[in-house]
CSV table of C-alpha atoms and ligand atoms in Angstrom, one decimal:
chain,number,residue,atom,x,y,z
M,208,UNK,CA,18.8,-156.2,-27.0
M,209,UNK,CA,17.9,-159.9,-27.7
M,210,UNK,CA,19.0,-162.5,-25.2
M,211,UNK,CA,22.4,-163.9,-26.0
M,212,UNK,CA,23.4,-167.5,-25.8
M,213,UNK,CA,25.1,-167.6,-22.8
M,214,UNK,CA,22.5,-165.5,-20.6
M,215,UNK,CA,19.7,-167.4,-22.2
M,216,UNK,CA,21.2,-170.4,-20.7
M,217,UNK,CA,22.0,-169.2,-17.5
M,218,UNK,CA,18.4,-167.6,-17.4
M,219,UNK,CA,16.7,-170.6,-18.3
M,220,UNK,CA,18.9,-174.0,-18.2
M,221,UNK,CA,21.4,-173.6,-15.6
M,222,UNK,CA,20.7,-176.0,-12.5
M,223,UNK,CA,22.8,-176.5,-9.6
M,224,UNK,CA,24.4,-180.4,-9.7
M,225,UNK,CA,22.8,-182.2,-7.4
M,226,UNK,CA,23.6,-186.2,-8.0
M,227,UNK,CA,25.8,-185.2,-10.8
M,228,UNK,CA,29.5,-185.4,-9.9
M,229,UNK,CA,29.6,-182.0,-12.2
M,230,UNK,CA,26.7,-180.5,-13.7
M,231,UNK,CA,26.3,-177.7,-16.5
M,232,UNK,CA,28.7,-175.0,-16.9
M,233,UNK,CA,32.2,-177.0,-18.2
M,234,UNK,CA,33.1,-178.6,-21.5
M,235,UNK,CA,31.5,-182.1,-19.8
M,236,UNK,CA,29.5,-182.8,-17.1
M,237,UNK,CA,30.6,-185.8,-15.0
M,238,UNK,CA,28.2,-188.7,-13.7
M,239,UNK,CA,28.7,-191.2,-11.2
M,240,UNK,CA,26.1,-194.3,-11.5
M,241,UNK,CA,26.7,-196.3,-8.3
M,242,UNK,CA,28.9,-199.1,-7.9
M,243,UNK,CA,27.4,-202.2,-9.6
M,244,UNK,CA,25.0,-200.0,-11.7
M,245,UNK,CA,25.4,-199.9,-15.7
M,246,UNK,CA,24.7,-196.8,-17.5
M,247,UNK,CA,21.7,-196.6,-19.7
M,248,UNK,CA,21.4,-193.9,-22.4
M,249,UNK,CA,19.1,-192.9,-24.9
M,250,UNK,CA,18.5,-190.1,-27.3
M,251,UNK,CA,15.3,-188.7,-28.9
M,252,UNK,CA,15.0,-185.9,-30.9
M,253,UNK,CA,11.4,-183.5,-31.4
M,254,UNK,CA,10.9,-181.7,-34.7
M,255,UNK,CA,8.1,-179.2,-34.9
M,256,UNK,CA,5.5,-180.5,-37.6
M,257,UNK,CA,6.6,-184.1,-37.6
M,258,UNK,CA,6.7,-184.7,-33.6
M,259,UNK,CA,4.3,-181.5,-32.3
M,260,UNK,CA,2.3,-179.4,-33.6
M,261,UNK,CA,2.7,-175.4,-33.4
M,262,UNK,CA,-0.4,-174.9,-31.6
M,263,UNK,CA,1.3,-177.1,-28.4
M,264,UNK,CA,1.9,-174.5,-25.4
M,265,UNK,CA,5.8,-174.5,-24.7
M,266,UNK,CA,5.1,-176.0,-21.2
M,267,UNK,CA,3.8,-178.7,-22.2
M,268,UNK,CA,6.4,-179.0,-25.1
M,269,UNK,CA,9.3,-179.1,-22.5
M,270,UNK,CA,7.5,-181.9,-20.5
M,271,UNK,CA,6.9,-183.9,-23.7
M,272,UNK,CA,10.5,-183.5,-24.9
M,273,UNK,CA,12.1,-185.0,-21.9
M,274,UNK,CA,8.8,-187.6,-21.2
M,275,UNK,CA,9.9,-189.4,-24.2
M,276,UNK,CA,13.2,-189.8,-23.3
M,277,UNK,CA,12.2,-190.9,-20.1
M,278,UNK,CA,9.9,-193.4,-21.4
M,279,UNK,CA,13.0,-195.0,-22.9
M,280,UNK,CA,14.6,-195.5,-19.8
M,281,UNK,CA,11.6,-196.9,-18.2
M,282,UNK,CA,11.3,-199.4,-21.0
M,283,UNK,CA,14.8,-200.5,-20.1
M,284,UNK,CA,14.0,-200.5,-16.2
M,285,UNK,CA,16.5,-197.7,-15.5
M,286,UNK,CA,16.4,-195.2,-12.8
M,287,UNK,CA,16.8,-191.6,-14.4
M,288,UNK,CA,19.9,-189.5,-13.4
M,289,UNK,CA,20.4,-186.9,-15.9
M,290,UNK,CA,19.9,-185.6,-19.5
M,291,UNK,CA,21.3,-183.0,-21.7
M,292,UNK,CA,19.3,-180.6,-23.8
M,293,UNK,CA,20.2,-179.6,-27.6
M,294,UNK,CA,18.1,-176.8,-28.7
M,295,UNK,CA,17.8,-174.9,-32.0
M,296,UNK,CA,15.2,-172.5,-32.1
M,297,UNK,CA,14.8,-169.3,-34.4
M,298,UNK,CA,15.0,-166.7,-32.0
M,299,UNK,CA,15.3,-166.3,-28.4
M,300,UNK,CA,11.9,-165.7,-27.3
M,301,UNK,CA,11.8,-164.8,-23.6
M,302,UNK,CA,8.2,-166.0,-22.9
M,303,UNK,CA,8.4,-169.0,-25.2
M,304,UNK,CA,11.5,-170.0,-23.2
M,305,UNK,CA,10.0,-169.4,-19.6
M,306,UNK,CA,7.2,-171.8,-20.5
M,307,UNK,CA,9.4,-174.3,-21.8
M,308,UNK,CA,12.1,-174.6,-19.5
M,309,UNK,CA,9.2,-174.6,-16.6
M,310,UNK,CA,7.5,-177.9,-18.2
M,311,UNK,CA,10.9,-179.5,-19.0
M,312,UNK,CA,12.2,-178.6,-15.4
M,313,UNK,CA,9.3,-179.6,-13.5
M,314,UNK,CA,9.1,-183.1,-14.9
M,315,UNK,CA,12.9,-183.4,-14.7
M,316,UNK,CA,12.4,-182.7,-11.0
M,317,UNK,CA,9.6,-185.4,-10.5
M,318,UNK,CA,12.0,-187.9,-11.6
M,319,UNK,CA,15.2,-186.6,-10.0
M,320,UNK,CA,16.7,-186.2,-13.4
M,321,UNK,CA,19.3,-183.5,-13.6
M,322,UNK,CA,19.8,-181.3,-16.8
M,323,UNK,CA,23.9,-181.4,-16.8
M,324,UNK,CA,24.4,-179.6,-20.1
M,325,UNK,CA,23.6,-179.1,-23.8
M,326,UNK,CA,24.1,-176.8,-26.8
M,327,UNK,CA,21.9,-174.0,-27.8
M,328,UNK,CA,21.5,-172.7,-31.1
M,329,UNK,CA,19.9,-170.7,-33.7
M,330,UNK,CA,17.6,-172.4,-36.2
M,331,UNK,CA,14.4,-174.2,-37.0
M,332,UNK,CA,12.6,-175.0,-33.7
M,333,UNK,CA,14.7,-178.6,-32.8
M,334,UNK,CA,14.8,-180.0,-29.4
M,335,UNK,CA,17.1,-183.0,-28.9
M,336,UNK,CA,17.4,-184.6,-25.5
M,337,UNK,CA,19.7,-187.4,-24.2
M,338,UNK,CA,18.7,-189.0,-21.2
M,339,UNK,CA,21.3,-191.0,-18.9
M,340,UNK,CA,20.2,-193.7,-16.2
M,341,UNK,CA,21.4,-196.4,-14.3
M,342,UNK,CA,20.1,-200.0,-14.0
M,343,UNK,CA,22.0,-202.8,-11.3
M,344,UNK,CA,24.4,-204.5,-14.3
M,345,UNK,CA,22.6,-207.2,-16.4
M,346,UNK,CA,18.8,-206.4,-15.1
M,347,UNK,CA,17.8,-204.5,-17.8
M,348,UNK,CA,14.9,-205.1,-19.6
M,349,UNK,CA,15.5,-205.8,-23.1
M,350,UNK,CA,13.3,-206.3,-26.3
M,351,UNK,CA,14.9,-209.5,-26.8
M,352,UNK,CA,14.0,-211.5,-24.0
M,353,UNK,CA,10.5,-212.5,-24.9
M,354,UNK,CA,9.9,-216.4,-24.9
M,355,UNK,CA,7.2,-218.6,-26.2
M,356,UNK,CA,4.1,-219.3,-23.9
M,357,UNK,CA,4.9,-215.6,-22.1
M,358,UNK,CA,2.2,-213.3,-21.6
M,359,UNK,CA,2.0,-210.2,-23.0
M,360,UNK,CA,0.9,-207.1,-21.2
M,361,UNK,CA,0.4,-203.3,-22.0
M,362,UNK,CA,0.1,-200.5,-19.4
M,363,UNK,CA,-2.2,-197.8,-19.3
M,364,UNK,CA,-4.7,-197.0,-21.9
M,365,UNK,CA,-4.0,-196.9,-25.8
M,366,UNK,CA,-4.8,-194.5,-28.6
M,367,UNK,CA,-6.0,-191.2,-27.1
M,368,UNK,CA,-2.9,-189.4,-28.4
M,369,UNK,CA,-3.6,-190.7,-31.9
M,370,UNK,CA,-7.4,-189.8,-31.5
M,371,UNK,CA,-6.2,-186.1,-30.4
M,372,UNK,CA,-4.0,-185.9,-33.3
M,373,UNK,CA,-6.9,-186.8,-35.7
M,374,UNK,CA,-9.1,-184.1,-34.4
M,375,UNK,CA,-6.7,-181.6,-34.9
M,376,UNK,CA,-6.2,-182.7,-38.5
M,377,UNK,CA,-9.8,-182.4,-38.8
M,378,UNK,CA,-10.8,-185.8,-39.8
M,379,UNK,CA,-13.0,-186.3,-36.9
M,380,UNK,CA,-15.1,-184.2,-34.7
M,381,UNK,CA,-14.7,-184.3,-30.8
M,382,UNK,CA,-16.8,-182.5,-28.3
M,383,UNK,CA,-14.9,-179.8,-26.6
M,384,UNK,CA,-14.8,-182.1,-23.4
M,385,UNK,CA,-13.5,-184.9,-25.2
M,386,UNK,CA,-11.0,-182.9,-27.0
M,387,UNK,CA,-9.4,-181.6,-23.6
M,388,UNK,CA,-9.1,-184.9,-22.5
M,389,UNK,CA,-7.3,-186.7,-25.3
M,390,UNK,CA,-5.2,-183.4,-25.7
M,391,UNK,CA,-3.7,-184.0,-22.2
M,392,UNK,CA,-2.9,-187.3,-23.6
M,393,UNK,CA,-1.0,-186.2,-26.5
M,394,UNK,CA,0.7,-183.3,-25.0
M,395,UNK,CA,1.3,-184.3,-21.6
M,396,UNK,CA,2.4,-188.4,-21.9
M,397,UNK,CA,3.3,-190.0,-18.6
M,398,UNK,CA,6.7,-191.7,-18.8
M,399,UNK,CA,6.3,-195.1,-16.8
M,400,UNK,CA,9.4,-195.2,-14.9
M,401,UNK,CA,8.0,-196.6,-11.8
M,402,UNK,CA,6.6,-199.4,-13.5
M,403,UNK,CA,9.9,-200.5,-15.4
M,404,UNK,CA,11.8,-200.3,-12.3
M,405,UNK,CA,9.2,-202.5,-10.6
M,406,UNK,CA,9.1,-205.0,-13.5
M,407,UNK,CA,13.3,-205.6,-13.1
M,408,UNK,CA,13.3,-209.1,-12.7
M,409,UNK,CA,9.9,-209.8,-13.5
M,410,UNK,CA,9.6,-209.0,-17.2
M,411,UNK,CA,11.1,-210.9,-19.6
M,412,UNK,CA,11.2,-208.4,-22.1
M,413,UNK,CA,9.9,-204.5,-22.6
M,414,UNK,CA,9.8,-201.9,-25.1
M,415,UNK,CA,7.8,-198.6,-25.0
M,416,UNK,CA,4.9,-197.7,-27.5
M,417,UNK,CA,6.0,-194.8,-29.3
M,418,UNK,CA,5.0,-195.2,-32.9
M,419,UNK,CA,1.8,-197.5,-32.8
M,420,UNK,CA,1.3,-200.6,-30.5
M,421,UNK,CA,1.9,-203.0,-33.8
M,422,UNK,CA,5.0,-201.4,-35.3
M,423,UNK,CA,6.4,-201.5,-31.4
M,424,UNK,CA,5.4,-204.9,-30.8
M,425,UNK,CA,6.7,-206.3,-34.1
M,426,UNK,CA,10.2,-205.2,-33.0
M,427,UNK,CA,10.0,-206.6,-29.8
M,428,UNK,CA,9.2,-210.0,-31.6
M,429,UNK,CA,12.0,-209.8,-34.0
M,430,UNK,CA,14.4,-209.0,-31.3
M,431,UNK,CA,12.8,-212.1,-29.6
M,432,UNK,CA,12.6,-214.3,-32.6
M,433,UNK,CA,8.7,-215.2,-31.5
M,434,UNK,CA,5.4,-214.6,-32.5
M,435,UNK,CA,2.4,-213.5,-31.0
M,436,UNK,CA,-1.6,-214.1,-30.7
M,437,UNK,CA,-2.9,-210.6,-30.1
M,438,UNK,CA,-6.2,-209.9,-29.0
M,439,UNK,CA,-7.7,-206.5,-30.6
M,440,UNK,CA,-10.5,-206.3,-28.2
M,441,UNK,CA,-8.7,-206.7,-25.2
M,442,UNK,CA,-6.8,-203.5,-26.0
M,443,UNK,CA,-7.3,-201.0,-22.8
M,444,UNK,CA,-8.7,-198.0,-24.1
M,445,UNK,CA,-10.1,-194.7,-22.6
M,446,UNK,CA,-14.1,-194.0,-22.3
M,447,UNK,CA,-13.5,-191.5,-24.5
M,448,UNK,CA,-12.0,-193.8,-27.5
M,449,UNK,CA,-14.6,-196.7,-26.5
M,450,UNK,CA,-17.2,-193.9,-27.5
M,451,UNK,CA,-15.8,-193.7,-31.1
M,452,UNK,CA,-16.7,-196.1,-34.2
M,453,UNK,CA,-14.8,-199.4,-33.8
M,454,UNK,CA,-12.7,-198.6,-37.1
M,455,UNK,CA,-11.4,-195.4,-35.0
M,456,UNK,CA,-10.7,-197.6,-31.9
M,457,UNK,CA,-8.9,-200.2,-33.7
M,458,UNK,CA,-6.8,-197.4,-36.0
M,459,UNK,CA,-6.0,-195.5,-32.8
M,460,UNK,CA,-5.4,-198.8,-30.4
M,461,UNK,CA,-3.2,-200.7,-32.7
M,462,UNK,CA,-1.4,-197.8,-35.0
M,463,UNK,CA,-1.8,-195.0,-32.8
M,464,UNK,CA,1.8,-193.6,-31.8
M,465,UNK,CA,2.5,-191.2,-29.2
M,466,UNK,CA,1.1,-193.5,-26.4
M,467,UNK,CA,4.5,-193.9,-24.2
M,468,UNK,CA,3.0,-197.1,-22.4
M,469,UNK,CA,4.9,-199.9,-21.6
M,470,UNK,CA,4.5,-203.0,-23.3
M,471,UNK,CA,6.0,-206.4,-22.0
M,472,UNK,CA,6.0,-210.0,-21.9
M,473,UNK,CA,6.3,-212.1,-18.5
M,474,UNK,CA,6.0,-216.1,-17.9
M,475,UNK,CA,2.5,-217.2,-16.9
M,476,UNK,CA,4.0,-218.1,-13.7
M,477,UNK,CA,4.9,-214.4,-12.6
M,478,UNK,CA,1.1,-213.3,-13.5
M,479,UNK,CA,0.9,-212.4,-9.8
M,480,UNK,CA,4.2,-210.7,-9.5
M,481,UNK,CA,3.1,-208.5,-12.5
M,482,UNK,CA,0.0,-207.5,-10.7
M,483,UNK,CA,2.0,-207.0,-7.6
M,484,UNK,CA,4.5,-204.6,-9.4
M,485,UNK,CA,1.7,-202.6,-11.4
M,486,UNK,CA,-0.2,-201.9,-8.0
M,487,UNK,CA,2.5,-200.9,-6.2
M,488,UNK,CA,3.2,-198.1,-8.7
M,489,UNK,CA,-0.5,-197.7,-9.3
M,490,UNK,CA,-0.1,-198.2,-12.9
M,491,UNK,CA,-3.1,-200.4,-14.6
M,492,UNK,CA,-1.7,-203.3,-16.8
M,493,UNK,CA,-3.6,-205.2,-19.2
M,494,UNK,CA,-3.2,-208.8,-20.6
M,495,UNK,CA,-3.3,-208.5,-24.4
M,496,UNK,CA,-2.1,-211.5,-26.0
M,497,UNK,CA,0.2,-214.4,-25.7
M,498,UNK,CA,3.8,-215.4,-27.3
M,499,UNK,CA,4.2,-218.3,-29.4
M,500,UNK,CA,7.0,-219.8,-31.0
M,501,UNK,CA,6.2,-219.3,-34.6
M,502,UNK,CA,7.1,-215.9,-35.8
M,503,UNK,CA,4.3,-213.4,-36.7
M,504,UNK,CA,1.7,-211.2,-35.7
M,505,UNK,CA,-1.4,-213.2,-35.4
M,506,UNK,CA,-4.7,-210.6,-34.5
M,507,UNK,CA,-7.8,-212.2,-33.1
M,508,UNK,CA,-10.8,-210.3,-31.7
M,509,UNK,CA,-12.9,-211.1,-28.7
M,510,UNK,CA,-14.6,-214.5,-30.5
M,511,UNK,CA,-11.3,-216.0,-31.2
M,512,UNK,CA,-11.7,-214.9,-35.2
M,513,UNK,CA,-8.7,-213.4,-37.4
M,514,UNK,CA,-8.8,-209.8,-37.7
M,515,UNK,CA,-6.8,-208.6,-40.9
M,516,UNK,CA,-3.5,-206.3,-40.2
M,517,UNK,CA,-4.6,-203.3,-42.4
M,518,UNK,CA,-2.6,-200.9,-40.3
M,519,UNK,CA,1.1,-201.4,-40.8
M,520,UNK,CA,3.6,-199.4,-39.0
M,521,UNK,CA,4.7,-195.9,-38.7
M,522,UNK,CA,8.4,-195.4,-40.7
M,523,UNK,CA,9.6,-191.9,-40.7
M,524,UNK,CA,10.8,-192.0,-44.0
M,525,UNK,CA,7.8,-193.8,-45.5
M,526,UNK,CA,5.1,-191.6,-44.4
A,280,ADP,P1,31.0,-175.8,-25.4
A,280,ADP,O1,31.5,-174.7,-26.5
A,280,ADP,O2,32.2,-176.3,-25.0
A,280,ADP,O3,30.1,-177.0,-26.5
A,280,ADP,P2,28.8,-174.1,-24.9
A,280,ADP,O4,29.3,-172.8,-25.1
A,280,ADP,O5,27.8,-175.1,-26.3
A,280,ADP,O6,29.9,-175.3,-24.4
A,280,ADP,O7,27.9,-174.4,-23.6
A,280,ADP,C1,28.5,-173.8,-22.5
A,280,ADP,C2,27.8,-174.6,-21.5
A,280,ADP,O8,26.5,-174.8,-21.2
A,280,ADP,C3,28.4,-175.9,-21.3
A,280,ADP,O9,28.5,-176.5,-19.9
A,280,ADP,C4,27.1,-176.4,-22.1
A,280,ADP,O10,26.6,-178.2,-21.5
A,280,ADP,C5,25.9,-175.8,-21.4
A,280,ADP,N1,24.4,-175.5,-22.2
A,280,ADP,C6,24.6,-175.0,-23.5
A,280,ADP,N2,23.3,-175.3,-23.9
A,280,ADP,C7,22.6,-175.7,-22.9
A,280,ADP,C8,21.0,-176.1,-23.0
A,280,ADP,N3,20.4,-175.7,-23.6
A,280,ADP,N4,20.9,-176.6,-21.8
A,280,ADP,C9,21.5,-176.8,-20.4
A,280,ADP,N5,22.9,-176.7,-20.9
A,280,ADP,C10,23.2,-176.0,-21.8
A,281,MG,MG1,33.7,-177.5,-25.2
């Protein structure tokens, strides 16, 4: 007997409410953000073939589905509260459900983000999560706050997920050891939630890098009405990526996608506060450029020479 919809929900996706006023099982869940807090919410969908490969292990897929949503809360400086899960799958495969829910709920627990409801239906594999967080009223980090003369920073390293994707596509060859490392970056991104919270009151703007640095940077610049001088050689990259040809390094760091690092700005006078915030949460941050009043992206190399932007950004309806 295949597992029915309600048994499936009860077995894999039912969690007792902790902070939520009412968890799953009713028509709505009830959330109670603390007084003085604003509710932050975001929604991200993962479609097989588009956002993940069929080769990904179900527990890693569960992790990533929530990680990409938590990354949006991180970019706003919001603390996670809860999430809902809308899941379409071709059949109720218990081995898959066990792995998926285990990976999903492990990351949820790590961030005290409760599963409070969802929707379950038969159909092509598709995972849609809505996440809810809280941030002190008026303190959310926005894309629109960058100002001329701010410094531009990025957390962690860029490009490993793209390097892994290219290896899976067969466009480049990696050793088994290198592939295992970059595959972790692609399949198990770590959302920078603690960094986002630590940057409240320090960063002037922020966005998470999901579609490639240049594309996401362009969104931040447009919303802020400013431009940037970006040092392409200052972009932080792993030892694995640094061992690749320069063209591959640039493609992966500038246009990679799936990085889930925070890109943010802060006034030069807050440089120490940025370092302190990053050190407090144990995440590396690198200064990668400077905000300028004239709109546009100006790419320079380590010698100050200009670098042509041949990468463009990712657009789901153009690629
Ligand atoms: P409704 O008919 O009111 O939309 P459903 O029958 O779809 O409710 O779901 C029953 C309960 O199970 C609801 O509380 C819903 O939030 C929860 N639920 C459904 N699917 C999931 C899921 N994938 N994960 C967590 N909770 C779920
Ligand atoms: Mg209902």
